[in-house]
Amino acid sequence: YTQVSAGDDFNCALRAGDGAVVCWGDESFSGASIPPAGAYTQVSAGDSHSCALRAGDGAVVCWGDNSNGQTTAPPGAYAEVSAGSLFTCALRAGDGALVCWGRNDNGEATPPSGAYLQVDASKSRHACAVRAGDRAVVCWGFNGSGQATPPEGAYTQVSAGNNHACAL
């Protein structure tokens, strides 16, 4: 395997060689652990859905629970995808713009404008990304525990947890 992603009660990994997604665990009720056939370059397991970047065209392919539109990816080519709770975010290829879809109760599917290098949607109600240029961490969505208020500085990677976020 070349990559692994832990979801809520299930996991998905990208198999070396053929780029197939393999999932396991207890998420069969929503279909989140039943990936479509094909070759992919990245996979992300969310709360009750999963998404992957299709090899060749960079399209986002999602499966599982779609109760909030979280698996209905907009068309286009993407460089990265991150499946969150009931929403998904992706970095558009070429310009690095953030695109999010699904539940938006707390603004989690309304990302800031600009160019970004990396994005992580939490299994809760917020997301964070590393902005291109100054490499600042920018977060949006629910901020009840201060998880969407990152410290100043330049970073290379961010990981959005349930009620927190961490960055390198």
XYZ file of C-alpha atoms in Angstrom, residues 14-151:
138
model
C -4.421 2.700 -1.846
C -2.866 -0.516 -3.158
C 0.604 -0.271 -4.704
C 0.925 -1.352 -8.308
C -2.645 -1.048 -9.584
C -3.899 1.959 -7.541
C -7.033 0.109 -6.401
C -8.759 1.279 -3.216
C -9.201 -1.382 -0.537
C -11.400 -0.692 2.519
C -12.129 -2.699 5.663
C -14.007 -2.296 8.926
C -17.602 -1.764 9.967
C -19.076 0.857 7.649
C -21.008 -1.413 5.331
C -24.389 0.113 6.313
C -23.608 3.261 4.305
C -21.394 1.675 1.670
C -18.407 3.810 2.705
C -16.163 0.754 2.861
C -17.218 -0.552 -0.571
C -15.055 1.340 -3.108
C -15.689 1.396 -6.838
C -13.273 -0.404 -9.138
C -10.556 1.579 -10.856
C -7.145 3.137 -10.351
C -6.719 6.055 -7.950
C -3.884 8.286 -6.729
C -5.274 9.254 -3.285
C -8.034 8.083 -0.932
C -9.763 9.716 2.055
C -12.109 7.939 4.491
C -14.654 10.183 6.203
C -17.349 9.713 8.791
C -19.760 7.676 6.659
C -18.392 8.192 3.155
C -15.106 7.949 1.269
C -13.584 9.764 -1.696
C -10.625 9.164 -3.988
C -8.832 10.901 -6.839
C -9.149 8.931 -10.055
C -5.880 8.254 -11.878
C -5.593 9.906 -15.265
C -8.080 12.769 -14.988
C -7.928 13.737 -11.265
C -11.718 13.542 -10.881
C -13.086 13.071 -7.364
C -15.051 9.829 -6.983
C -17.021 9.377 -3.737
C -19.165 6.573 -2.307
C -21.173 5.857 0.838
C -23.701 8.035 2.682
C -24.881 10.976 0.588
C -27.552 12.329 2.975
C -26.058 15.838 2.755
C -24.607 15.708 -0.754
C -21.134 14.858 0.571
C -20.501 12.281 -2.173
C -21.771 14.484 -5.028
C -18.426 15.864 -6.158
C -18.365 18.767 -8.599
C -16.730 17.980 -11.939
C -13.138 18.914 -12.622
C -9.573 17.871 -11.901
C -8.315 17.944 -8.323
C -4.920 17.580 -6.648
C -6.192 16.399 -3.231
C -9.455 15.336 -1.572
C -10.458 15.098 2.098
C -13.671 13.414 3.269
C -14.962 14.878 6.520
C -18.031 14.272 8.626
C -20.944 15.029 6.306
C -18.946 17.217 3.930
C -15.947 16.920 1.619
C -13.241 19.382 0.546
C -10.789 19.206 -2.337
C -7.950 21.252 -3.836
C -8.593 22.088 -7.462
C -5.688 21.172 -9.759
C -3.954 24.085 -11.430
C -4.991 27.024 -9.237
C -5.113 25.372 -5.771
C -8.587 26.756 -5.023
C -10.593 25.035 -2.293
C -13.902 23.454 -3.224
C -16.188 21.952 -0.551
C -19.629 20.344 -0.732
C -22.112 18.636 1.588
C -23.377 19.760 4.996
C -22.835 23.451 5.658
C -24.519 24.080 9.045
C -21.442 25.862 10.405
C -19.834 27.097 7.195
C -17.720 23.935 6.838
C -18.567 23.712 3.124
C -17.845 27.418 2.525
C -14.050 27.596 2.233
C -12.069 30.826 1.990
C -10.900 31.983 -1.420
C -7.275 31.877 -2.522
C -4.690 29.268 -3.449
C -3.838 26.431 -1.057
C -1.276 23.619 -0.838
C -3.074 21.084 1.387
C -6.547 20.609 2.943
C -8.011 18.432 5.708
C -11.725 18.135 6.487
C -12.410 17.034 10.048
C -14.678 14.213 11.136
C -16.528 16.996 12.948
C -17.694 20.367 11.573
C -14.597 22.293 10.507
C -11.746 22.118 8.000
C -8.258 23.577 7.718
C -5.838 24.208 4.851
C -2.286 25.444 4.301
C -2.388 28.615 2.200
C 0.046 29.007 -0.687
C 2.466 31.913 -0.450
C 2.708 32.608 3.303
C 1.995 28.942 4.272
C -0.409 30.062 7.003
C -3.008 27.620 8.321
C -6.530 28.806 7.598
C -9.539 27.083 9.207
C -13.292 27.530 8.788
C -16.496 26.038 10.164
C -17.407 25.285 13.783
C -15.068 26.905 16.328
C -16.595 25.938 19.702
C -13.241 24.750 21.089
C -10.994 27.159 19.195
C -10.197 24.509 16.561
C -10.773 26.978 13.728
C -8.459 29.615 15.228
C -4.922 28.447 14.365
C -1.759 30.106 15.644
